[in-house]
PDB file of C-alpha atoms and ligand atoms in Angstrom:
ATOM      1  CA  MET A   1      -0.062  -0.120   0.011  1.00  0.00           C
ATOM      2  CA  SER A   2       1.490   3.412  -0.866  1.00  0.00           C
ATOM      3  CA  ASN A   3       1.629   6.158   1.379  1.00  0.00           C
ATOM      4  CA  LEU A   4      -1.235   7.976  -0.116  1.00  0.00           C
ATOM      5  CA  GLN A   5      -3.511   4.681  -0.103  1.00  0.00           C
ATOM      6  CA  GLN A   6      -2.653   4.617   3.563  1.00  0.00           C
ATOM      7  CA  TYR A   7      -3.584   8.157   4.178  1.00  0.00           C
ATOM      8  CA  SER A   8      -6.725   7.816   2.395  1.00  0.00           C
ATOM      9  CA  GLN A   9      -7.761   4.862   4.109  1.00  0.00           C
ATOM     10  CA  GLN A  10      -7.347   6.695   7.322  1.00  0.00           C
ATOM     11  CA  ILE A  11      -9.501   9.649   6.117  1.00  0.00           C
ATOM     12  CA  ALA A  12     -12.267   6.903   4.985  1.00  0.00           C
ATOM     13  CA  ASN A  13     -12.103   5.438   8.161  1.00  0.00           C
ATOM     14  CA  GLU A  14     -12.588   8.884  10.014  1.00  0.00           C
ATOM     15  CA  ALA A  15     -15.437   9.751   7.355  1.00  0.00           C
ATOM     16  CA  ASP A  16     -17.145   6.321   8.465  1.00  0.00           C
ATOM     17  CA  THR A  17     -16.904   7.380  12.168  1.00  0.00           C
ATOM     18  CA  TYR A  18     -18.215  10.946  11.561  1.00  0.00           C
ATOM     19  CA  PHE A  19     -21.120   9.698   9.408  1.00  0.00           C
ATOM     20  CA  GLY A  20     -22.161   7.036  11.766  1.00  0.00           C
ATOM     21  CA  GLN A  21     -22.211   9.751  14.647  1.00  0.00           C
ATOM     22  CA  TRP A  22     -24.170  11.864  12.445  1.00  0.00           C
ATOM     23  CA  ILE A  23     -26.557   9.416  11.785  1.00  0.00           C
ATOM     24  CA  SER A  24     -27.210   8.735  15.198  1.00  0.00           C
ATOM     25  CA  SER A  25     -28.022  12.331  15.925  1.00  0.00           C
ATOM     26  CA  ASN A  26     -29.732  15.268  14.275  1.00  0.00           C
ATOM     27  CA  GLN A  27     -33.183  14.309  12.779  1.00  0.00           C
ATOM     28  CA  PHE A  28     -31.886  10.727  12.758  1.00  0.00           C
ATOM     29  CA  SER A  29     -32.265  10.547  16.759  1.00  0.00           C
ATOM     30  CA  ASN A  30     -36.036  11.931  16.562  1.00  0.00           C
ATOM     31  CA  PRO A  31     -38.167   9.418  17.800  1.00  0.00           C
ATOM     32  CA  ASN A  32     -40.945  10.348  14.957  1.00  0.00           C
ATOM     33  CA  LEU A  33     -38.509   9.002  12.190  1.00  0.00           C
ATOM     34  CA  VAL A  34     -39.742   5.833  11.513  1.00  0.00           C
ATOM     35  CA  PRO A  35     -36.877   3.398  12.395  1.00  0.00           C
ATOM     36  CA  LEU A  36     -37.364   1.291   9.162  1.00  0.00           C
ATOM     37  CA  VAL A  37     -36.422   4.226   7.109  1.00  0.00           C
ATOM     38  CA  LYS A  38     -33.435   4.954   9.393  1.00  0.00           C
ATOM     39  CA  GLU A  39     -32.191   1.175   8.859  1.00  0.00           C
ATOM     40  CA  SER A  40     -32.748   1.595   5.022  1.00  0.00           C
ATOM     41  CA  VAL A  41     -30.420   4.907   5.013  1.00  0.00           C
ATOM     42  CA  ALA A  42     -27.941   3.172   7.345  1.00  0.00           C
ATOM     43  CA  HIS A  43     -27.725  -0.073   5.205  1.00  0.00           C
ATOM     44  CA  SER A  44     -26.560   2.078   2.137  1.00  0.00           C
ATOM     45  CA  PHE A  45     -24.879   5.130   3.928  1.00  0.00           C
ATOM     46  CA  LEU A  46     -22.839   3.052   6.314  1.00  0.00           C
ATOM     47  CA  GLY A  47     -22.225  -0.032   4.113  1.00  0.00           C
ATOM     48  CA  GLY A  48     -18.804   0.108   2.733  1.00  0.00           C
ATOM     49  CA  GLY A  49     -17.764   2.055  -0.348  1.00  0.00           C
ATOM     50  CA  LYS A  50     -14.464   3.772  -1.141  1.00  0.00           C
ATOM     51  CA  ARG A  51     -15.341   7.113   0.078  1.00  0.00           C
ATOM     52  CA  PHE A  52     -13.563   8.357  -2.748  1.00  0.00           C
ATOM     53  CA  ARG A  53     -15.479  11.786  -2.591  1.00  0.00           C
ATOM     54  CA  PRO A  54     -15.075  12.446   1.254  1.00  0.00           C
ATOM     55  CA  VAL A  55     -11.264  11.528   0.671  1.00  0.00           C
ATOM     56  CA  LEU A  56     -11.250  14.052  -2.289  1.00  0.00           C
ATOM     57  CA  VAL A  57     -12.820  16.840  -0.102  1.00  0.00           C
ATOM     58  CA  ILE A  58     -10.422  16.483   2.610  1.00  0.00           C
ATOM     59  CA  LEU A  59      -7.273  16.090   0.256  1.00  0.00           C
ATOM     60  CA  THR A  60      -8.180  19.266  -1.705  1.00  0.00           C
ATOM     61  CA  GLY A  61      -9.149  21.199   1.456  1.00  0.00           C
ATOM     62  CA  GLU A  62      -5.841  20.084   3.225  1.00  0.00           C
ATOM     63  CA  MET A  63      -3.828  21.246   0.340  1.00  0.00           C
ATOM     64  CA  LEU A  64      -5.730  24.563   0.683  1.00  0.00           C
ATOM     65  CA  GLY A  65      -4.790  24.765   4.343  1.00  0.00           C
ATOM     66  CA  LEU A  66      -8.021  23.776   5.904  1.00  0.00           C
ATOM     67  CA  SER A  67      -8.511  21.438   8.792  1.00  0.00           C
ATOM     68  CA  ARG A  68     -10.652  18.242   8.566  1.00  0.00           C
ATOM     69  CA  GLN A  69     -13.084  19.827  11.020  1.00  0.00           C
ATOM     70  CA  GLN A  70     -13.859  22.709   8.618  1.00  0.00           C
ATOM     71  CA  LEU A  71     -14.312  20.061   5.885  1.00  0.00           C
ATOM     72  CA  TRP A  72     -16.306  17.080   7.217  1.00  0.00           C
ATOM     73  CA  PRO A  73     -19.932  18.534   6.973  1.00  0.00           C
ATOM     74  CA  PHE A  74     -19.393  19.247   3.284  1.00  0.00           C
ATOM     75  CA  ALA A  75     -17.859  15.906   2.924  1.00  0.00           C
ATOM     76  CA  LEU A  76     -20.800  14.384   4.529  1.00  0.00           C
ATOM     77  CA  ALA A  77     -23.276  16.292   2.296  1.00  0.00           C
ATOM     78  CA  VAL A  78     -21.553  15.119  -0.901  1.00  0.00           C
ATOM     79  CA  GLU A  79     -21.604  11.635   0.367  1.00  0.00           C
ATOM     80  CA  MET A  80     -25.391  11.723   1.074  1.00  0.00           C
ATOM     81  CA  ILE A  81     -25.951  12.716  -2.551  1.00  0.00           C
ATOM     82  CA  HIS A  82     -23.715  10.016  -3.839  1.00  0.00           C
ATOM     83  CA  THR A  83     -25.467   7.432  -1.755  1.00  0.00           C
ATOM     84  CA  TYR A  84     -29.052   8.528  -2.672  1.00  0.00           C
ATOM     85  CA  SER A  85     -27.916   8.304  -6.326  1.00  0.00           C
ATOM     86  CA  LEU A  86     -26.775   4.573  -5.954  1.00  0.00           C
ATOM     87  CA  ILE A  87     -29.961   3.771  -4.060  1.00  0.00           C
ATOM     88  CA  HIS A  88     -32.059   4.973  -6.863  1.00  0.00           C
ATOM     89  CA  ASP A  89     -29.724   3.683  -9.663  1.00  0.00           C
ATOM     90  CA  ASP A  90     -30.126   0.019  -8.396  1.00  0.00           C
ATOM     91  CA  LEU A  91     -33.922   0.141  -8.271  1.00  0.00           C
ATOM     92  CA  PRO A  92     -35.858  -2.053 -10.726  1.00  0.00           C
ATOM     93  CA  CYS A  93     -37.186   1.049 -12.612  1.00  0.00           C
ATOM     94  CA  MET A  94     -33.516   1.744 -13.363  1.00  0.00           C
ATOM     95  CA  ASP A  95     -30.742  -0.759 -13.451  1.00  0.00           C
ATOM     96  CA  ASN A  96     -32.548  -3.278 -11.421  1.00  0.00           C
ATOM     97  CA  ASP A  97     -29.452  -4.414  -9.585  1.00  0.00           C
ATOM     98  CA  ASP A  98     -29.853  -7.198  -6.859  1.00  0.00           C
ATOM     99  CA  LEU A  99     -26.222  -6.434  -5.346  1.00  0.00           C
ATOM    100  CA  ARG A 100     -23.984  -3.320  -4.487  1.00  0.00           C
ATOM    101  CA  ARG A 101     -20.745  -3.393  -2.938  1.00  0.00           C
ATOM    102  CA  GLY A 102     -21.175  -7.482  -2.518  1.00  0.00           C
ATOM    103  CA  ARG A 103     -24.449  -6.848  -0.536  1.00  0.00           C
ATOM    104  CA  PRO A 104     -28.088  -6.800  -1.260  1.00  0.00           C
ATOM    105  CA  THR A 105     -29.162  -3.622  -2.778  1.00  0.00           C
ATOM    106  CA  ASN A 106     -31.370  -1.408  -0.519  1.00  0.00           C
ATOM    107  CA  HIS A 107     -34.715  -2.353  -2.178  1.00  0.00           C
ATOM    108  CA  LYS A 108     -33.918  -5.977  -1.939  1.00  0.00           C
ATOM    109  CA  VAL A 109     -33.717  -5.468   1.734  1.00  0.00           C
ATOM    110  CA  PHE A 110     -36.388  -2.827   2.283  1.00  0.00           C
ATOM    111  CA  GLY A 111     -38.564  -3.025  -0.593  1.00  0.00           C
ATOM    112  CA  GLU A 112     -38.966  -0.576  -3.356  1.00  0.00           C
ATOM    113  CA  ASP A 113     -40.939   2.064  -1.609  1.00  0.00           C
ATOM    114  CA  ILE A 114     -38.753   2.380   1.354  1.00  0.00           C
ATOM    115  CA  ALA A 115     -35.702   2.397  -0.674  1.00  0.00           C
ATOM    116  CA  LEU A 116     -37.021   5.108  -2.903  1.00  0.00           C
ATOM    117  CA  LEU A 117     -37.933   7.180   0.089  1.00  0.00           C
ATOM    118  CA  ALA A 118     -34.426   6.446   1.946  1.00  0.00           C
ATOM    119  CA  GLY A 119     -32.757   7.889  -1.165  1.00  0.00           C
ATOM    120  CA  ASP A 120     -35.094  11.053  -1.207  1.00  0.00           C
ATOM    121  CA  LEU A 121     -34.508  11.480   2.436  1.00  0.00           C
ATOM    122  CA  LEU A 122     -30.785  11.563   1.887  1.00  0.00           C
ATOM    123  CA  LEU A 123     -30.876  14.069  -0.991  1.00  0.00           C
ATOM    124  CA  THR A 124     -33.135  16.166   0.851  1.00  0.00           C
ATOM    125  CA  GLU A 125     -31.209  16.274   4.006  1.00  0.00           C
ATOM    126  CA  SER A 126     -28.005  16.704   2.267  1.00  0.00           C
ATOM    127  CA  PHE A 127     -28.834  20.514   1.663  1.00  0.00           C
ATOM    128  CA  GLY A 128     -29.512  20.967   5.295  1.00  0.00           C
ATOM    129  CA  VAL A 129     -26.026  19.907   6.350  1.00  0.00           C
ATOM    130  CA  PRO A 130     -23.876  22.934   4.947  1.00  0.00           C
ATOM    131  CA  VAL A 131     -27.007  25.097   6.124  1.00  0.00           C
ATOM    132  CA  ALA A 132     -26.516  23.984   9.689  1.00  0.00           C
ATOM    133  CA  ALA A 133     -22.749  23.617   9.586  1.00  0.00           C
ATOM    134  CA  TYR A 134     -21.801  26.852   7.805  1.00  0.00           C
ATOM    135  CA  GLY A 135     -24.694  28.858   8.891  1.00  0.00           C
ATOM    136  CA  SER A 136     -22.823  31.391  10.698  1.00  0.00           C
ATOM    137  CA  GLN A 137     -21.179  32.282   7.320  1.00  0.00           C
ATOM    138  CA  PRO A 138     -24.445  32.605   5.341  1.00  0.00           C
ATOM    139  CA  GLN A 139     -22.654  33.604   1.981  1.00  0.00           C
ATOM    140  CA  LEU A 140     -20.556  30.153   2.230  1.00  0.00           C
ATOM    141  CA  ALA A 141     -23.578  28.063   3.099  1.00  0.00           C
ATOM    142  CA  LEU A 142     -25.488  29.565   0.283  1.00  0.00           C
ATOM    143  CA  GLU A 143     -22.686  28.951  -2.340  1.00  0.00           C
ATOM    144  CA  LEU A 144     -22.311  25.338  -1.221  1.00  0.00           C
ATOM    145  CA  VAL A 145     -25.885  24.817  -1.562  1.00  0.00           C
ATOM    146  CA  ARG A 146     -25.936  26.338  -5.015  1.00  0.00           C
ATOM    147  CA  LEU A 147     -23.162  24.105  -5.836  1.00  0.00           C
ATOM    148  CA  MET A 148     -24.698  21.205  -4.704  1.00  0.00           C
ATOM    149  CA  VAL A 149     -27.972  22.005  -6.916  1.00  0.00           C
ATOM    150  CA  GLU A 150     -25.729  22.464  -9.824  1.00  0.00           C
ATOM    151  CA  ALA A 151     -24.124  18.923  -9.543  1.00  0.00           C
ATOM    152  CA  ALA A 152     -27.091  16.883  -8.535  1.00  0.00           C
ATOM    153  CA  GLY A 153     -29.815  18.629 -10.676  1.00  0.00           C
ATOM    154  CA  GLY A 154     -31.034  19.160 -14.127  1.00  0.00           C
ATOM    155  CA  LEU A 155     -27.644  20.144 -15.622  1.00  0.00           C
ATOM    156  CA  GLY A 156     -25.867  17.466 -13.417  1.00  0.00           C
ATOM    157  CA  MET A 157     -26.477  13.888 -12.241  1.00  0.00           C
ATOM    158  CA  VAL A 158     -30.195  13.756 -12.863  1.00  0.00           C
ATOM    159  CA  ASN A 159     -29.627  14.865 -16.651  1.00  0.00           C
ATOM    160  CA  GLY A 160     -26.622  12.493 -16.888  1.00  0.00           C
ATOM    161  CA  GLN A 161     -28.942   9.694 -15.647  1.00  0.00           C
ATOM    162  CA  ILE A 162     -31.510  10.537 -18.102  1.00  0.00           C
ATOM    163  CA  LEU A 163     -29.081  10.672 -20.929  1.00  0.00           C
ATOM    164  CA  ASP A 164     -27.864   7.243 -19.624  1.00  0.00           C
ATOM    165  CA  ILE A 165     -31.344   5.783 -19.934  1.00  0.00           C
ATOM    166  CA  LEU A 166     -31.808   7.276 -23.479  1.00  0.00           C
ATOM    167  CA  ALA A 167     -28.287   5.832 -24.442  1.00  0.00           C
ATOM    168  CA  GLN A 168     -29.295   2.407 -23.573  1.00  0.00           C
ATOM    169  CA  LYS A 169     -32.085   2.571 -26.374  1.00  0.00           C
ATOM    170  CA  ASN A 170     -29.871   4.504 -28.924  1.00  0.00           C
ATOM    171  CA  LYS A 171     -26.164   4.457 -29.049  1.00  0.00           C
ATOM    172  CA  PRO A 172     -25.183   8.008 -28.580  1.00  0.00           C
ATOM    173  CA  ALA A 173     -22.489  10.246 -30.497  1.00  0.00           C
ATOM    174  CA  LEU A 174     -19.102  10.301 -28.726  1.00  0.00           C
ATOM    175  CA  ALA A 175     -19.782  14.000 -27.732  1.00  0.00           C
ATOM    176  CA  GLN A 176     -22.904  13.154 -26.251  1.00  0.00           C
ATOM    177  CA  LEU A 177     -21.307  10.335 -24.341  1.00  0.00           C
ATOM    178  CA  GLU A 178     -18.865  12.766 -22.916  1.00  0.00           C
ATOM    179  CA  LEU A 179     -21.845  15.001 -21.779  1.00  0.00           C
ATOM    180  CA  LEU A 180     -23.453  12.037 -20.118  1.00  0.00           C
ATOM    181  CA  HIS A 181     -20.343  11.138 -18.070  1.00  0.00           C
ATOM    182  CA  SER A 182     -19.482  14.653 -17.122  1.00  0.00           C
ATOM    183  CA  GLN A 183     -22.867  15.157 -15.743  1.00  0.00           C
ATOM    184  CA  LYS A 184     -23.490  11.778 -14.301  1.00  0.00           C
ATOM    185  CA  THR A 185     -20.246  10.784 -12.609  1.00  0.00           C
ATOM    186  CA  GLY A 186     -18.200  14.139 -13.153  1.00  0.00           C
ATOM    187  CA  ALA A 187     -20.342  16.648 -11.720  1.00  0.00           C
ATOM    188  CA  LEU A 188     -20.337  15.297  -8.144  1.00  0.00           C
ATOM    189  CA  ILE A 189     -16.461  14.806  -8.341  1.00  0.00           C
ATOM    190  CA  ARG A 190     -16.230  18.476  -9.473  1.00  0.00           C
ATOM    191  CA  LEU A 191     -18.466  19.606  -6.537  1.00  0.00           C
ATOM    192  CA  CYS A 192     -15.977  17.912  -4.158  1.00  0.00           C
ATOM    193  CA  VAL A 193     -13.117  19.792  -5.319  1.00  0.00           C
ATOM    194  CA  GLU A 194     -14.978  23.146  -5.906  1.00  0.00           C
ATOM    195  CA  GLY A 195     -16.724  22.964  -2.590  1.00  0.00           C
ATOM    196  CA  ALA A 196     -13.368  22.766  -0.849  1.00  0.00           C
ATOM    197  CA  ALA A 197     -11.974  25.684  -2.819  1.00  0.00           C
ATOM    198  CA  VAL A 198     -15.194  27.776  -1.540  1.00  0.00           C
ATOM    199  CA  ILE A 199     -14.773  26.666   2.031  1.00  0.00           C
ATOM    200  CA  ALA A 200     -10.981  27.988   1.692  1.00  0.00           C
ATOM    201  CA  ASN A 201     -12.171  31.149   0.249  1.00  0.00           C
ATOM    202  CA  ALA A 202      -9.905  30.594  -2.723  1.00  0.00           C
ATOM    203  CA  SER A 203      -9.274  33.464  -5.274  1.00  0.00           C
ATOM    204  CA  PRO A 204     -11.546  33.103  -8.478  1.00  0.00           C
ATOM    205  CA  THR A 205      -8.648  32.079 -10.531  1.00  0.00           C
ATOM    206  CA  ASP A 206      -7.687  29.498  -8.019  1.00  0.00           C
ATOM    207  CA  ARG A 207     -11.340  28.306  -7.944  1.00  0.00           C
ATOM    208  CA  ARG A 208     -11.627  28.205 -11.754  1.00  0.00           C
ATOM    209  CA  GLN A 209      -8.535  26.038 -11.888  1.00  0.00           C
ATOM    210  CA  LEU A 210      -9.723  23.526  -9.144  1.00  0.00           C
ATOM    211  CA  ARG A 211     -13.126  23.164 -11.046  1.00  0.00           C
ATOM    212  CA  LEU A 212     -11.189  22.326 -14.310  1.00  0.00           C
ATOM    213  CA  PHE A 213      -9.105  19.727 -12.273  1.00  0.00           C
ATOM    214  CA  GLY A 214     -12.349  18.282 -10.902  1.00  0.00           C
ATOM    215  CA  GLU A 215     -13.777  18.134 -14.156  1.00  0.00           C
ATOM    216  CA  HIS A 216     -10.710  16.168 -15.653  1.00  0.00           C
ATOM    217  CA  LEU A 217     -10.475  14.055 -12.679  1.00  0.00           C
ATOM    218  CA  GLY A 218     -14.135  13.209 -12.788  1.00  0.00           C
ATOM    219  CA  MET A 219     -13.808  12.109 -16.453  1.00  0.00           C
ATOM    220  CA  ALA A 220     -10.563  10.165 -15.662  1.00  0.00           C
ATOM    221  CA  PHE A 221     -12.744   8.353 -12.794  1.00  0.00           C
ATOM    222  CA  GLN A 222     -15.315   7.372 -15.169  1.00  0.00           C
ATOM    223  CA  ILE A 223     -12.902   6.173 -17.774  1.00  0.00           C
ATOM    224  CA  ALA A 224     -11.326   4.108 -15.287  1.00  0.00           C
ATOM    225  CA  ASP A 225     -14.614   2.569 -14.281  1.00  0.00           C
ATOM    226  CA  ASP A 226     -15.213   1.632 -18.123  1.00  0.00           C
ATOM    227  CA  ILE A 227     -11.863   0.193 -18.264  1.00  0.00           C
ATOM    228  CA  LEU A 228     -12.727  -1.965 -15.089  1.00  0.00           C
ATOM    229  CA  ASP A 229     -16.146  -2.789 -16.460  1.00  0.00           C
ATOM    230  CA  HIS A 230     -14.861  -3.934 -19.799  1.00  0.00           C
ATOM    231  CA  ASN A 231     -12.438  -6.180 -18.038  1.00  0.00           C
ATOM    232  CA  GLU A 232     -15.118  -7.749 -16.202  1.00  0.00           C
ATOM    233  CA  ALA A 233     -16.856  -8.330 -19.527  1.00  0.00           C
ATOM    234  CA  GLU A 234     -19.956  -5.659 -18.709  1.00  0.00           C
ATOM    235  CA  LEU A 235     -20.357  -4.098 -22.301  1.00  0.00           C
ATOM    236  CA  GLU A 236     -22.619  -1.072 -22.419  1.00  0.00           C
ATOM    237  CA  ASN A 237     -23.814   1.294 -24.949  1.00  0.00           C
ATOM    238  CA  CYS A 238     -22.579   4.321 -22.815  1.00  0.00           C
ATOM    239  CA  SER A 239     -19.087   3.150 -22.149  1.00  0.00           C
ATOM    240  CA  PHE A 240     -15.983   4.517 -23.776  1.00  0.00           C
ATOM    241  CA  THR A 241     -15.178   0.892 -24.694  1.00  0.00           C
ATOM    242  CA  SER A 242     -17.860   0.640 -27.109  1.00  0.00           C
ATOM    243  CA  PHE A 243     -16.442   3.390 -29.111  1.00  0.00           C
ATOM    244  CA  MET A 244     -12.848   2.433 -29.243  1.00  0.00           C
ATOM    245  CA  SER A 245     -10.270  -0.263 -28.375  1.00  0.00           C
ATOM    246  CA  VAL A 246      -9.211  -0.715 -24.718  1.00  0.00           C
ATOM    247  CA  GLN A 247      -5.822   0.608 -25.617  1.00  0.00           C
ATOM    248  CA  ALA A 248      -7.300   3.823 -27.105  1.00  0.00           C
ATOM    249  CA  VAL A 249      -9.343   4.392 -24.022  1.00  0.00           C
ATOM    250  CA  GLU A 250      -6.196   3.643 -21.728  1.00  0.00           C
ATOM    251  CA  GLN A 251      -4.398   6.447 -23.571  1.00  0.00           C
ATOM    252  CA  ARG A 252      -7.510   8.540 -23.068  1.00  0.00           C
ATOM    253  CA  LEU A 253      -7.210   7.919 -19.470  1.00  0.00           C
ATOM    254  CA  GLN A 254      -3.531   8.839 -19.500  1.00  0.00           C
ATOM    255  CA  GLN A 255      -4.384  12.174 -21.133  1.00  0.00           C
ATOM    256  CA  THR A 256      -7.348  13.293 -19.104  1.00  0.00           C
ATOM    257  CA  SER A 257      -5.175  12.410 -15.839  1.00  0.00           C
ATOM    258  CA  GLN A 258      -2.568  14.603 -17.342  1.00  0.00           C
ATOM    259  CA  MET A 259      -4.822  17.388 -18.049  1.00  0.00           C
ATOM    260  CA  ALA A 260      -6.030  17.172 -14.286  1.00  0.00           C
ATOM    261  CA  ILE A 261      -2.534  17.176 -12.872  1.00  0.00           C
ATOM    262  CA  ASP A 262      -1.593  20.163 -15.172  1.00  0.00           C
ATOM    263  CA  CYS A 263      -4.438  22.090 -13.413  1.00  0.00           C
ATOM    264  CA  ILE A 264      -2.855  21.898 -10.108  1.00  0.00           C
ATOM    265  CA  THR A 265       0.921  22.255 -10.659  1.00  0.00           C
ATOM    266  CA  GLY A 266       0.734  25.850  -9.467  1.00  0.00           C
ATOM    267  CA  TRP A 267       0.327  24.481  -5.861  1.00  0.00           C
ATOM    268  CA  GLY A 268       3.628  22.720  -6.226  1.00  0.00           C
ATOM    269  CA  ASP A 269       4.473  20.272  -3.551  1.00  0.00           C
ATOM    270  CA  ARG A 270       1.215  20.993  -1.598  1.00  0.00           C
ATOM    271  CA  ALA A 271      -0.594  19.275  -4.547  1.00  0.00           C
ATOM    272  CA  LYS A 272       1.350  16.050  -3.805  1.00  0.00           C
ATOM    273  CA  ASN A 273      -1.496  14.252  -2.506  1.00  0.00           C
ATOM    274  CA  LEU A 274      -3.922  15.191  -5.180  1.00  0.00           C
ATOM    275  CA  LYS A 275      -1.435  14.158  -7.864  1.00  0.00           C
ATOM    276  CA  GLU A 276      -1.032  10.765  -6.287  1.00  0.00           C
ATOM    277  CA  LEU A 277      -4.878  10.472  -6.297  1.00  0.00           C
ATOM    278  CA  VAL A 278      -5.024  11.036 -10.028  1.00  0.00           C
ATOM    279  CA  GLN A 279      -2.373   8.541 -10.308  1.00  0.00           C
ATOM    280  CA  PHE A 280      -4.034   5.978  -8.143  1.00  0.00           C
ATOM    281  CA  ASN A 281      -7.116   6.213 -10.305  1.00  0.00           C
ATOM    282  CA  LEU A 282      -5.200   5.642 -13.274  1.00  0.00           C
ATOM    283  CA  ASN A 283      -4.336   2.142 -11.899  1.00  0.00           C
ATOM    284  CA  ARG A 284      -7.366   1.380  -9.567  1.00  0.00           C
ATOM    285  CA  LYS A 285      -8.896  -2.059  -9.483  1.00  0.00           C
ATOM    286  CA  ALA A 286     -12.092  -1.327  -7.884  1.00  0.00           C
TER     287      ALA A 286
HETATM  288  C1  GRG B   1     -30.138   8.022  -9.845  1.00  0.00           C
HETATM  289  C2  GRG B   1     -29.999  10.503 -10.461  1.00  0.00           C
HETATM  290  C3  GRG B   1     -29.399   9.143 -10.438  1.00  0.00           C
HETATM  291  C4  GRG B   1     -28.156   8.942 -10.520  1.00  0.00           C
HETATM  292  C5  GRG B   1     -27.323   7.843 -10.662  1.00  0.00           C
HETATM  293  C6  GRG B   1     -23.741   7.645 -10.110  1.00  0.00           C
HETATM  294  C7  GRG B   1     -24.988   7.116 -10.667  1.00  0.00           C
HETATM  295  C8  GRG B   1     -25.970   8.060 -11.176  1.00  0.00           C
HETATM  296  C9  GRG B   1     -25.099   5.752 -10.945  1.00  0.00           C
HETATM  297  C10 GRG B   1     -24.214   4.920 -10.404  1.00  0.00           C
HETATM  298  C11 GRG B   1     -23.861   4.048 -11.582  1.00  0.00           C
HETATM  299  C12 GRG B   1     -22.340   3.886 -12.012  1.00  0.00           C
HETATM  300  C13 GRG B   1     -21.710   2.644 -11.993  1.00  0.00           C
HETATM  301  C14 GRG B   1     -21.689   5.193 -12.472  1.00  0.00           C
HETATM  302  C15 GRG B   1     -20.410   5.216 -12.810  1.00  0.00           C
HETATM  303  C16 GRG B   1     -19.453   5.523 -11.931  1.00  0.00           C
HETATM  304  C17 GRG B   1     -19.769   5.620 -10.400  1.00  0.00           C
HETATM  305  C18 GRG B   1     -20.148   6.732 -10.001  1.00  0.00           C
HETATM  306  C19 GRG B   1     -19.418   4.297  -9.743  1.00  0.00           C
HETATM  307  C20 GRG B   1     -19.814   4.275  -8.290  1.00  0.00           C
HETATM  308  O1  GRG B   1     -19.133   5.363  -7.394  1.00  0.00           O
HETATM  309  P1  GRG B   1     -17.912   4.674  -6.522  1.00  0.00           P
HETATM  310  O2  GRG B   1     -17.142   3.663  -7.202  1.00  0.00           O
HETATM  311  O3  GRG B   1     -18.764   3.696  -5.562  1.00  0.00           O
HETATM  312  O4  GRG B   1     -17.270   5.709  -5.865  1.00  0.00           O
HETATM  313  P2  GRG B   1     -18.598   3.364  -3.970  1.00  0.00           P
HETATM  314  O5  GRG B   1     -19.186   2.069  -3.707  1.00  0.00           O
HETATM  315  O6  GRG B   1     -17.127   3.279  -3.638  1.00  0.00           O
HETATM  316  O7  GRG B   1     -19.156   4.415  -3.178  1.00  0.00           O
END
């Protein structure tokens, strides 16, 4: 395990602890919340996962001189959106998956109705997290919520998912495939980086540069996913490997990763962990 992998694992473990504590408090400790919904949320939210997005929030924020304490609430909010999207993506009306992270999907355990609502709960409550945590700085809270809407909404993940559904029926053009992935997967990864920049009160130039970094990293994350799926013989219309050879997709992954790294060279040595994260994604196995 590389130093960054160990460091990321430590952040992911801390995230699990923080998320676990959060779920035992706030609205979740209110006796009026039906226990079944709480169990359903916990099943997916505390059920493993790489915690790639929280790690990205923390690594970006640390590069900008922030403490983890300042970043956890935002990392939590992003992971809530991510978890909602996975629960809904697994539903019978979407991908109809029985397993996620090697365990039964939410609807397989709790039924479609509860799973749908657990996802709704996570998405809705995610917006309350920055409002509560950064409420003493209303401009900051407002900007984070605005970014969350941008990433999750009609020009973000939801539109990406709709393009994905349409792509199953008619193979899209390559440019449409890029848009699909930048919205479905990339928007949330961009949000992690830009949100940390906003919390750090980064200059407009630095913020633009980091947003671009997040976009390239998001695309690289998706391309790596496509290569993994291809290796597991999961061929889809909306995969880069259905447009070009695996070698060409691997080359694209190299180029996109380099574009990401180029965006953060200005931070010199402080960008070491983020650069290693890009490198790690290049070779990831899961
Ligand atoms: C339902 C609006 C809506 C959107 C769903 C994110 C998504 C859109 C679907 C997930 C399907 C998928 C395989 C997307 C491609 C890459 C991706 C986002 C993988 C899942 O993220 P990981 O690998 O998951 O970070 P873990 O389990 O580690 O949290």
